[in-house]
XYZ file of C-alpha atoms in Angstrom:
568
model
C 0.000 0.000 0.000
C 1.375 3.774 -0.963
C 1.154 5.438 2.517
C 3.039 8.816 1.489
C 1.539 11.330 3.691
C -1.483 13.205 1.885
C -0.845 17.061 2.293
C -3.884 18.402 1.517
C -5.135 16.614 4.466
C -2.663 18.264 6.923
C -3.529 21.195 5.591
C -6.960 20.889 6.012
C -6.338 20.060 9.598
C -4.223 23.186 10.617
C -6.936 25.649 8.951
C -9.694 23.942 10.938
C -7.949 25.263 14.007
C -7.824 28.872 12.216
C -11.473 29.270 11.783
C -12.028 27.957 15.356
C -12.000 31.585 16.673
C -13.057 33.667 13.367
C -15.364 36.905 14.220
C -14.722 36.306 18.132
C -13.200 39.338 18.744
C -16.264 41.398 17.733
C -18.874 41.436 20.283
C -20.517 44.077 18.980
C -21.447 41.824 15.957
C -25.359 39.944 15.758
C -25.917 36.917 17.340
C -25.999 35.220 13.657
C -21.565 35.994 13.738
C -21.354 34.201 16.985
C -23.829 31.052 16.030
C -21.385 31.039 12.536
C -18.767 31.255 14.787
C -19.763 27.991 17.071
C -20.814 26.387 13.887
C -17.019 26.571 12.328
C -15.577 25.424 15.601
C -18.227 22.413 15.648
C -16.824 21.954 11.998
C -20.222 22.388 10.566
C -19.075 24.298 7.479
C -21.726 23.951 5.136
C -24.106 25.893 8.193
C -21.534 28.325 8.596
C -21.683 28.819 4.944
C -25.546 29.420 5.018
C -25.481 31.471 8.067
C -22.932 33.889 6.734
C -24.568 34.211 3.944
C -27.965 35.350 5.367
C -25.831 38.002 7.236
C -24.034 39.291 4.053
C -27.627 39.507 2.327
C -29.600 41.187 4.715
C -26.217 43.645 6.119
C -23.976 43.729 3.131
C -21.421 46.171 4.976
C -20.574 43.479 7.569
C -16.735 43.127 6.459
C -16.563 40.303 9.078
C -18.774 38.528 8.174
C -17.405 38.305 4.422
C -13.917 37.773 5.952
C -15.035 34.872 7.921
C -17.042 33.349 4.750
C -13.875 33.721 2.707
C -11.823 31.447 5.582
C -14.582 28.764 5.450
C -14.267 28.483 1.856
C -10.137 28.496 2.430
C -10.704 25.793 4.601
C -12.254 23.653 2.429
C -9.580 24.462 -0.290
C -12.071 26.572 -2.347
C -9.994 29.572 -3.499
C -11.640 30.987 -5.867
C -15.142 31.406 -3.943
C -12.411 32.331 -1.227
C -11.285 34.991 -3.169
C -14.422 36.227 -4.635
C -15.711 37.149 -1.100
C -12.559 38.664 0.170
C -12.399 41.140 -2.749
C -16.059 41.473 -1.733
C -15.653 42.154 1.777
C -12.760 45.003 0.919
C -15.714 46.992 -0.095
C -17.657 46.811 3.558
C -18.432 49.530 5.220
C -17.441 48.010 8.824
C -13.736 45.879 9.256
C -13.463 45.750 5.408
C -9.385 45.652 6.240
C -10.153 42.008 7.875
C -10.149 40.658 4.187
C -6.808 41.644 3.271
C -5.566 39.530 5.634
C -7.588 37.137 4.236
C -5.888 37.570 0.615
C -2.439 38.170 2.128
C -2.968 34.519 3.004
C -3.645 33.330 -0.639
C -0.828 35.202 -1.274
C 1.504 33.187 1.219
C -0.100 30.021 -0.595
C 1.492 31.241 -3.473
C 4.577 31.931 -2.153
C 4.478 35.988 -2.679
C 5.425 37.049 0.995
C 5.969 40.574 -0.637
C 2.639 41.038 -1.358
C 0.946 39.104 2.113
C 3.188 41.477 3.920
C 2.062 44.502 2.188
C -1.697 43.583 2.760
C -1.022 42.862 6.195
C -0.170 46.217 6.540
C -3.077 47.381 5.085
C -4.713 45.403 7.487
C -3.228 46.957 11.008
C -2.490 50.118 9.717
C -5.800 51.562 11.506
C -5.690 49.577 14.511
C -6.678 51.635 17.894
C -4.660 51.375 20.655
C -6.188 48.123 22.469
C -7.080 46.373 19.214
C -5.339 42.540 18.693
C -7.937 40.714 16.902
C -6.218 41.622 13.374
C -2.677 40.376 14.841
C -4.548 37.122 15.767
C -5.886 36.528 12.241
C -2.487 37.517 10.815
C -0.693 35.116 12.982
C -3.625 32.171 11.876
C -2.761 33.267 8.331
C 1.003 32.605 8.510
C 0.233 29.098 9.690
C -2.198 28.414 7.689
C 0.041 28.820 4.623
C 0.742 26.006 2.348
C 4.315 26.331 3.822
C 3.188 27.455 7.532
C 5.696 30.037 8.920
C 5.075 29.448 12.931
C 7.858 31.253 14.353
C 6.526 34.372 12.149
C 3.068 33.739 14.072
C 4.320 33.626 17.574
C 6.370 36.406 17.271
C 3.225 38.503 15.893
C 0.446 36.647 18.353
C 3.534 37.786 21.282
C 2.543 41.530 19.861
C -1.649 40.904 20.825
C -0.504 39.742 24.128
C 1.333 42.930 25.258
C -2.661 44.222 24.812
C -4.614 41.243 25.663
C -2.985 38.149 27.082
C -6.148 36.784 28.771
C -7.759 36.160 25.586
C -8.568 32.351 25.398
C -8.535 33.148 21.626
C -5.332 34.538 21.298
C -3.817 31.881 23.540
C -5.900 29.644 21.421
C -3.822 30.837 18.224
C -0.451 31.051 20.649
C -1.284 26.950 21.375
C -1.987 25.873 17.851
C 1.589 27.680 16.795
C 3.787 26.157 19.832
C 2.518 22.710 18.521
C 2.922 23.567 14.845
C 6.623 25.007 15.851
C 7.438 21.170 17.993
C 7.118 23.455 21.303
C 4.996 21.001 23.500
C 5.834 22.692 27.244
C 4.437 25.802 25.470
C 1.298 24.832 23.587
C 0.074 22.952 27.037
C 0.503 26.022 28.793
C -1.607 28.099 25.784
C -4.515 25.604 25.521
C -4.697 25.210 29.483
C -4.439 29.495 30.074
C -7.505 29.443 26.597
C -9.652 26.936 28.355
C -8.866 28.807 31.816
C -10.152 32.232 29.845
C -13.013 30.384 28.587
C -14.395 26.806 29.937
C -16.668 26.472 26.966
C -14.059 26.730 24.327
C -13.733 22.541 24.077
C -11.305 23.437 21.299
C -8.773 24.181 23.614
C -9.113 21.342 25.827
C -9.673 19.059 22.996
C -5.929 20.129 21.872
C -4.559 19.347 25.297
C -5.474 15.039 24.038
C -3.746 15.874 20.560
C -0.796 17.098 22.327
C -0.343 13.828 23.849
C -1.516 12.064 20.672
C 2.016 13.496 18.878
C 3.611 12.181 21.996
C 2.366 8.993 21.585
C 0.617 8.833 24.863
C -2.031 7.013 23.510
C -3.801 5.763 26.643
C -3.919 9.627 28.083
C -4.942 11.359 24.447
C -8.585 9.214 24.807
C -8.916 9.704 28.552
C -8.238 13.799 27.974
C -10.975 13.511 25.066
C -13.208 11.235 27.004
C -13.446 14.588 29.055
C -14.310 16.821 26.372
C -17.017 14.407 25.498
C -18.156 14.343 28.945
C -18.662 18.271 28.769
C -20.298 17.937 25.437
C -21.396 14.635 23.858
C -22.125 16.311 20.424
C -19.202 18.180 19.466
C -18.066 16.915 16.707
C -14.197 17.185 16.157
C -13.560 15.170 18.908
C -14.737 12.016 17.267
C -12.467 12.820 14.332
C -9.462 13.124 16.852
C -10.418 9.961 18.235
C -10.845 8.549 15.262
C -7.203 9.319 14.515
C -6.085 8.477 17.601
C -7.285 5.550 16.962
C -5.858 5.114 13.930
C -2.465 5.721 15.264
C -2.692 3.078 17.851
C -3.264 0.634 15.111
C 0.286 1.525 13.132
C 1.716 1.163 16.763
C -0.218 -2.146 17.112
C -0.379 -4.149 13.968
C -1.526 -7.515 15.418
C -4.330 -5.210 16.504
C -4.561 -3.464 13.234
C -8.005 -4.497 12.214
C -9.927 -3.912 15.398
C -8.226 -0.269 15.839
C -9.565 0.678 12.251
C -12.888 -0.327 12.774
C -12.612 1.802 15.928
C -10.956 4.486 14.259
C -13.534 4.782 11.094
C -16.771 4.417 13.825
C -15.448 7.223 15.162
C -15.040 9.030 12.094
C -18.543 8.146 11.254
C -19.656 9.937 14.398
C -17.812 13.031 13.429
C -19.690 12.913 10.331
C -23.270 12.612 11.581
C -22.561 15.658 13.909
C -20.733 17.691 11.425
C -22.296 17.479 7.857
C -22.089 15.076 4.782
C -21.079 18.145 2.439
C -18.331 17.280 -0.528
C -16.158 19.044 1.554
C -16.996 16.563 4.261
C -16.978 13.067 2.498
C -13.388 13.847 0.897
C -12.263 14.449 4.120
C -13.677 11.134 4.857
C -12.105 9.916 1.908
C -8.587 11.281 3.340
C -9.072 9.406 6.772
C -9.668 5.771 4.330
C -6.336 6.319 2.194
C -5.069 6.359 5.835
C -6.185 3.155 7.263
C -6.310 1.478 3.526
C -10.050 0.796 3.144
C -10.135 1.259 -0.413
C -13.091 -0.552 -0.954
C -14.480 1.999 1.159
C -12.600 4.369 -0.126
C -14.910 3.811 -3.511
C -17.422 3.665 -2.509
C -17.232 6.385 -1.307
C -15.963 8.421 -4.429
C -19.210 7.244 -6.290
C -21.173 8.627 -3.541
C -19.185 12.375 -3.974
C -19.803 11.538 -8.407
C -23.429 11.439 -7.190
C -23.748 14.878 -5.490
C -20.860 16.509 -7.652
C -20.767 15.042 -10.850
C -17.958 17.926 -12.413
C -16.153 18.151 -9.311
C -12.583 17.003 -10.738
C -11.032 16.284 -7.411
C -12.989 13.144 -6.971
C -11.676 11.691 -9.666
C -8.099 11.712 -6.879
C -9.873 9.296 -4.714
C -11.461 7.038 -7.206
C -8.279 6.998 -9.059
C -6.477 5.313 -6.019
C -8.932 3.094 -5.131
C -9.111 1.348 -8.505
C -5.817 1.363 -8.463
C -5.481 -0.717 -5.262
C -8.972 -2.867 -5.922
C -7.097 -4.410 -9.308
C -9.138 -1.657 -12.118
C -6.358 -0.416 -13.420
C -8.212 0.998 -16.976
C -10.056 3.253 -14.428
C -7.389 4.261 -12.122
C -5.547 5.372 -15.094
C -8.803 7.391 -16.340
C -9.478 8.758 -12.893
C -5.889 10.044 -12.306
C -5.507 10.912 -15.770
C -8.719 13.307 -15.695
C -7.771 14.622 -11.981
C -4.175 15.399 -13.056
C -5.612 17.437 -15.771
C -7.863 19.521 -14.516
C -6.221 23.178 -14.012
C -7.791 23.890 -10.410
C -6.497 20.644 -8.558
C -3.572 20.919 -6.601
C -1.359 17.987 -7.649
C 0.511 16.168 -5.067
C 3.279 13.806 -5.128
C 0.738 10.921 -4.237
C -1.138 11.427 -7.366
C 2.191 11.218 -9.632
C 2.907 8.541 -7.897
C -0.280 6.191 -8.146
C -0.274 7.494 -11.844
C 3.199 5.694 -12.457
C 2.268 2.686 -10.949
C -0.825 2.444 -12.584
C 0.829 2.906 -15.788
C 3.076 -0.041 -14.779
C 0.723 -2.499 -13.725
C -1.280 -1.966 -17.108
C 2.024 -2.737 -19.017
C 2.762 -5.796 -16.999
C 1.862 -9.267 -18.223
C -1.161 -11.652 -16.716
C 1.546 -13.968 -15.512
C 3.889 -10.973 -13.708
C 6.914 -12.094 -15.643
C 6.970 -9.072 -18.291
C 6.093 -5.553 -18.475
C 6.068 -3.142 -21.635
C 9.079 -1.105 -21.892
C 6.779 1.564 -23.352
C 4.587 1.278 -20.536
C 7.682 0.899 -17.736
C 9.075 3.939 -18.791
C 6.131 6.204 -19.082
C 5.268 5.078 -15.650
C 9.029 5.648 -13.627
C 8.329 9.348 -15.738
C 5.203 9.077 -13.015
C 7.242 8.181 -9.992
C 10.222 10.517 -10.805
C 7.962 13.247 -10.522
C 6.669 11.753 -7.315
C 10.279 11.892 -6.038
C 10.590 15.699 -7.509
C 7.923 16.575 -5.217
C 8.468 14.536 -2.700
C 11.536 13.365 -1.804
C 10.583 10.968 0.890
C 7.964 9.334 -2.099
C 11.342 7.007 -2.483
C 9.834 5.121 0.840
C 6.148 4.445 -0.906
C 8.201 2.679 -3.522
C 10.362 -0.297 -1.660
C 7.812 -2.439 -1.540
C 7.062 -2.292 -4.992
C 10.670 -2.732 -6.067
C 10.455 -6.052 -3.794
C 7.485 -6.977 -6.015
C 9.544 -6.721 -9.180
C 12.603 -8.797 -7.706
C 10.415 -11.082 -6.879
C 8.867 -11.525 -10.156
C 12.637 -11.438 -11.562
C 12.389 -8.298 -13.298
C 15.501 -7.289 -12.158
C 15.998 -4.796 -14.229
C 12.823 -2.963 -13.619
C 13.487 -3.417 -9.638
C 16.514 -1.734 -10.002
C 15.324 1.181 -12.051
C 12.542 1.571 -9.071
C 14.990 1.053 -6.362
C 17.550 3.657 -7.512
C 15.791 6.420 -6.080
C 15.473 5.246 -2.597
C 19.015 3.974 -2.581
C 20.525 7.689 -3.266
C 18.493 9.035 -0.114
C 19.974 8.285 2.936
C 17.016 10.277 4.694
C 15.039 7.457 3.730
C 14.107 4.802 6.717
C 14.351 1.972 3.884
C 17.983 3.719 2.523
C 19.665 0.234 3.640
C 16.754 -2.231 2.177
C 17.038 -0.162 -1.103
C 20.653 -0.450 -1.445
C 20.869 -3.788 -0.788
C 18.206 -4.370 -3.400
C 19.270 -1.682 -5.921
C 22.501 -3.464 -5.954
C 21.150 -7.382 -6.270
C 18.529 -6.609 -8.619
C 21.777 -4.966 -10.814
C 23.714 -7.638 -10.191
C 21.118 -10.731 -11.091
C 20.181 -8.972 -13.955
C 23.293 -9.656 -15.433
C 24.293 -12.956 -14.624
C 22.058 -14.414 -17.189
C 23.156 -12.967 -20.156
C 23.200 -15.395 -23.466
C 26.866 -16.297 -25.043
C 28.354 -13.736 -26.357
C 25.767 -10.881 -25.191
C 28.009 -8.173 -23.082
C 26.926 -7.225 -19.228
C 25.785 -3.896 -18.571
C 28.894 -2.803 -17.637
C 27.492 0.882 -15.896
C 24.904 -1.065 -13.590
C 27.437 -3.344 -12.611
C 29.248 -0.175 -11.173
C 25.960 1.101 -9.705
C 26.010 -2.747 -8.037
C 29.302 -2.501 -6.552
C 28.945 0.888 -5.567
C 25.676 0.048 -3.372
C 27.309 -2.594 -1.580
C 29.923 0.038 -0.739
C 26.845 2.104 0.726
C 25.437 -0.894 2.650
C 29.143 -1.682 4.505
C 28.947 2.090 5.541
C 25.591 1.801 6.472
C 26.163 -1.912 7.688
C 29.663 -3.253 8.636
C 28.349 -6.167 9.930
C 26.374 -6.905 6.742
C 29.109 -9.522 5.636
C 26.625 -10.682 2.087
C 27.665 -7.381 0.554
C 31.431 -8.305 0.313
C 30.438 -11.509 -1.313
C 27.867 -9.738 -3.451
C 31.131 -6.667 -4.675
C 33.478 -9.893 -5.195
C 30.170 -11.749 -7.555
C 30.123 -8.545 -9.710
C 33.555 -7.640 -9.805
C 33.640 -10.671 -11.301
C 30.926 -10.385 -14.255
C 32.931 -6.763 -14.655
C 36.154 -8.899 -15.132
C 37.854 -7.075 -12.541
C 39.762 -9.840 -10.506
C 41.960 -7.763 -8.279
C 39.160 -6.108 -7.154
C 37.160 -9.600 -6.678
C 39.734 -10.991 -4.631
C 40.111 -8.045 -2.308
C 36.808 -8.539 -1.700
C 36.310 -12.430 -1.199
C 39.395 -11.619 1.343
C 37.575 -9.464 3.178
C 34.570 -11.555 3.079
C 36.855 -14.015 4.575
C 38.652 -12.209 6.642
C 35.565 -10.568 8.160
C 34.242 -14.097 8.576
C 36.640 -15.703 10.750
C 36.913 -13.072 12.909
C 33.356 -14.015 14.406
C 34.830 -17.319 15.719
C 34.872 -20.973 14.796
C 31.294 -21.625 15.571
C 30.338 -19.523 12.515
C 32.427 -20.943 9.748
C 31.261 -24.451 11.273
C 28.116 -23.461 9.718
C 27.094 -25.192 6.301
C 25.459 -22.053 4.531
C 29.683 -20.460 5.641
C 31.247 -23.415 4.329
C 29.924 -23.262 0.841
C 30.320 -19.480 0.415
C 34.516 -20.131 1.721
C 34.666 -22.818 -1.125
C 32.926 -20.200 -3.407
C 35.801 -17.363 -2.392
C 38.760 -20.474 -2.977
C 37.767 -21.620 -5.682
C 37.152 -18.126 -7.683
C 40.763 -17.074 -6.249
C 42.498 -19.790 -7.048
C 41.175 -19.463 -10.700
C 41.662 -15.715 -10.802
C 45.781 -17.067 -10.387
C 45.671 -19.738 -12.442
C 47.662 -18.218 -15.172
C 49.757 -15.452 -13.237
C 50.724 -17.448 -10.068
C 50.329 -21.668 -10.005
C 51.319 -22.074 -6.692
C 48.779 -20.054 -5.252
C 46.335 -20.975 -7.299
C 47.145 -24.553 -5.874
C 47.286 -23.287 -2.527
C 43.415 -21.437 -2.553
C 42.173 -24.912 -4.142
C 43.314 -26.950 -1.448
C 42.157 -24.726 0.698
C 38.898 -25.939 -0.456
C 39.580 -29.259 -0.675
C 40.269 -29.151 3.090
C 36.577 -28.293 3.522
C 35.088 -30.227 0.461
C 37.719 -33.310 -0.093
C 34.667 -34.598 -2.976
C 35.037 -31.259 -4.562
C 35.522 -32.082 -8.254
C 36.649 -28.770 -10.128
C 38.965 -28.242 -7.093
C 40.962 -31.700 -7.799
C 40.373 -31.418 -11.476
C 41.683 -27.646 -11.690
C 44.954 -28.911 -9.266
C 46.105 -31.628 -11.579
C 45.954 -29.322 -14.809
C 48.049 -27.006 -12.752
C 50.410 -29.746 -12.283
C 50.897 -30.695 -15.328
């Protein structure tokens, strides 16, 4: 299964904790800001939506309230509506300068810091003396970026507190950027002061479980969100957290995998019923499945979303990888195809990556054995991209290398494991070495008479194993595995230094480890190819190595055959 991290859905995550607090800071607002407000904290977007919108129709100066519709629709990665109501809400006759922060956001998303800073400005530059809600909303913009800038926001949400450090909202937005900078001490502190300043924002508390979630105090993450529930029973987000709490516990537990994930996905069901079954919604449901690898789930899901949104071109994302790992590889490739296409979906590695594979698996034979060069290549074009991306994509694809070997299709293994064996960031940078450099090796030591090796993967063989013994020391099978292709590369000084080191190497561990059979045979192999690398430069020790392996193999025939023709 590919299990690259999805990043729309950690971005999705970090902006539901911006919208938590939206429109607080004006209590002057109508009631209708503060029930959108409790809405977008309950994660109810699609009320939000509707509520906001009955405020902008019936008070169309209310630059809050535009601001706030523009962060819902930000949230749910719908810039363009986004957009639309920001521009809108500049022309409010009441905190109209709330909405360039708004776009200075957008503008961080697409990396023009330049022009976010200059509408941030805009922003404060009519702040009275005890106003901090704009800072707040700043701060919440810089970490909701696509490439969240945390230390920017503490520094700025440090600025509010010199007016207003009581504010559970501010210390709300000073929690959410501790965690976001690794600063646990600090975001505990935050969410305890926000839900000190204010016992009925359950965000807040809720925060204080994920914080021991990340620390992997699973046990004390459900009790602390046992106690939100026992506050409120229907608030919603706490199920999701659950749900991937829950979902953690079974990667930490796989021999309790399955039970976990049928926790973890109740759980998520139960976030659903009290949040909505939106779009928005059921592809974040559709995120949480690629997690715990329900794919069958996972489309039926996607025709569900085809049903409500039949032009929505993100859908075709999750259908694409579900066909792809339920065996309907035509319409994985059709899905991804169309999804990749579209102009308004943010591509991710993931998607280049199940687009490569799927490209690979059409090309490959019924029976495994072959795959289309045509198709082989078009696909690693898929996976390269992947890696261009996403560097750390190199881990999604060991397993699939191991497939190939497997299959003996060497060749293509090694062309998959090449990536992964030039990233020593990697957690499978050993595994893919030791592969990249096999899967070289064997597929040359089956070339017809008179057909040459490939001479450059040979080198890329040898020069893995060298990787693997720095990695490694104690990894004795690469020395063997240099001598084997030093060998094929007709290199013999180089082959014997390395069956001499194998050897070497070997002995030092003690008698009780040459004793063993699987030892003995590999010592004969090192002998025996010594003794015939010598065999025309230097007799005598080519005699010497071959007794040497007639003192552990007296029966062994090419030793006794290959003395007497030295004798002769």
């Amino acid at each position: 299964m590919i299990k690259i991290k999805l990043t729309t859905m950690k971005m999705n995550k970090l902006k539901t904790f911006s919208v938590a607090l939206l429109a607080s800071a004006f209590a002057s607002q109508a009631q209708d800001i503060d029930q959108a407000k409790k809405a977008i904290d309950a994660e109810q977007f699609e009320s939000a939506k509707a509520i906001l919108k009955s405020i902008i129709k019936e008070n169309p100066s209310n630059g809050a309230a535009f601001f706030t519709l523009g962060n819902v629709y930000l949230t749910q990665n719908v810039e363009d509506s986004a957009k639309i109501y920001f521009q809108k809400g500049l022309t409010a006759s009441d905190e109209a300068n709330l909405n360039y922060i708004g776009l200075g956001q957008m503008d961080l998303d697409n990396n023009d810091v330049a022009a976010a800073q200059a509408k941030f400005v805009l922003a404060t530059k009519d702040m009275k003396r005890k106003d901090f809600a704009e800072y707040v909303y700043q701060a919440r913009a810089y970490m909701n970026a696509e490439k969240p800038d945390y230390k920017n926001a503490i520094a700025i949400l440090n600025r509010a507190a010199i007016k207003n450090a009581d504010d559970a909202q501010l210390q709300l937005a000073l929690g959410d950027a501790y965690y976001g900078d690794s600063k646990q001490n600090e975001a505990y502190v935050a969410y305890r002061s926000a839900f000190q300043a204010d016992n009925s924002l359950l965000r807040a508390k809720m925060q204080l479980g994920v914080l021991l979630k990340g620390a992997k105090s699973y046990d004390e993450a459900l009790k602390a969100y046992e106690e939100v529930i026992a506050i409120n029973p229907n608030y919603g987000p706490v199920y999701r957290e659950l749900a991937e709490t829950y979902y953690k516990i079974a990667r930490n537990k796989p021999s309790q995998a399955a039970v976990n994930y049928k926790k973890a996905i109740g759980y998520y069901d139960k976030y659903m019923a009290l949040t909505d079954y939106s779009i928005n919604s059921r592809m974040r449901r559709a995120d949480f499945l690629i997690l715990i690898e329900d794919y069958v789930a996972l489309e039926a899901e996607a025709n569900k979303m085809i049903e409500l949104d039949k032009v929505n071109p993100r859908i075709y994302r999750y259908l694409g990888y579900a066909a792809y790992e339920n065996g309907n590889v035509d319409l994985a490739l059709k899905s991804l195809e169309s999804f990749i296409a579209s102009p308004t979906n943010k591509v991710i590695a993931k998607d280049y990556l199940y687009l490569g594979l799927t490209k690979i698996k059409k090309g490959t034979s019924e029976d495994g054995l072959a795959i289309d060069s045509v198709a082989f290549d078009s696909g690693m074009k898929g996976l390269k991209k992947a890696i261009e991306m996403e560097p750390l994509a190199v881990q999604d694809l060991s397993d699939i290398g191991k497939k190939l070997f497997s299959q003996k299709l060497y060749k293509e293994a090694a062309a998959v494991f090449e990536s992964g064996a030039s990233s020593p960031e990697s957690t499978n940078y050993l595994d893919d070495n030791v592969y990249f450099g096999l899967a070289n090796y064997y597929a040359n030591i089956n070339k017809k008479e008179g057909e040459k090796v490939d001479a450059i993967a040979l080198s890329k063989a040898d020069a893995a194993f060298d990787k693997v013994l720095v990695a490694s020391p104690t990894y004795l099978e690469a020395y063997l595995y240099k001598a084997r292709t030093n060998r094929l590369l007709e290199k013999d000084d180089l082959m014997v230094k390395n069956y001499e080191d194998y050897l070497l190497k070997t002995m030092e561990l003690g008698a009780e480890e040459i004793a063993k059979p699987a030892v003995k045979t590999k010592f004969i192999e090192c002998y025996n190819n010594m003794a015939a690398s010598f065999a025309n430069t230097d007799k005598p020790k080519a005699i010497e190595y071959f007794k040497k392996t007639l003192a552990l193999d007296p029966a062994n025939n090419y030793a006794t055959e290959s003395i007497k023709i030295l004798k002769q």
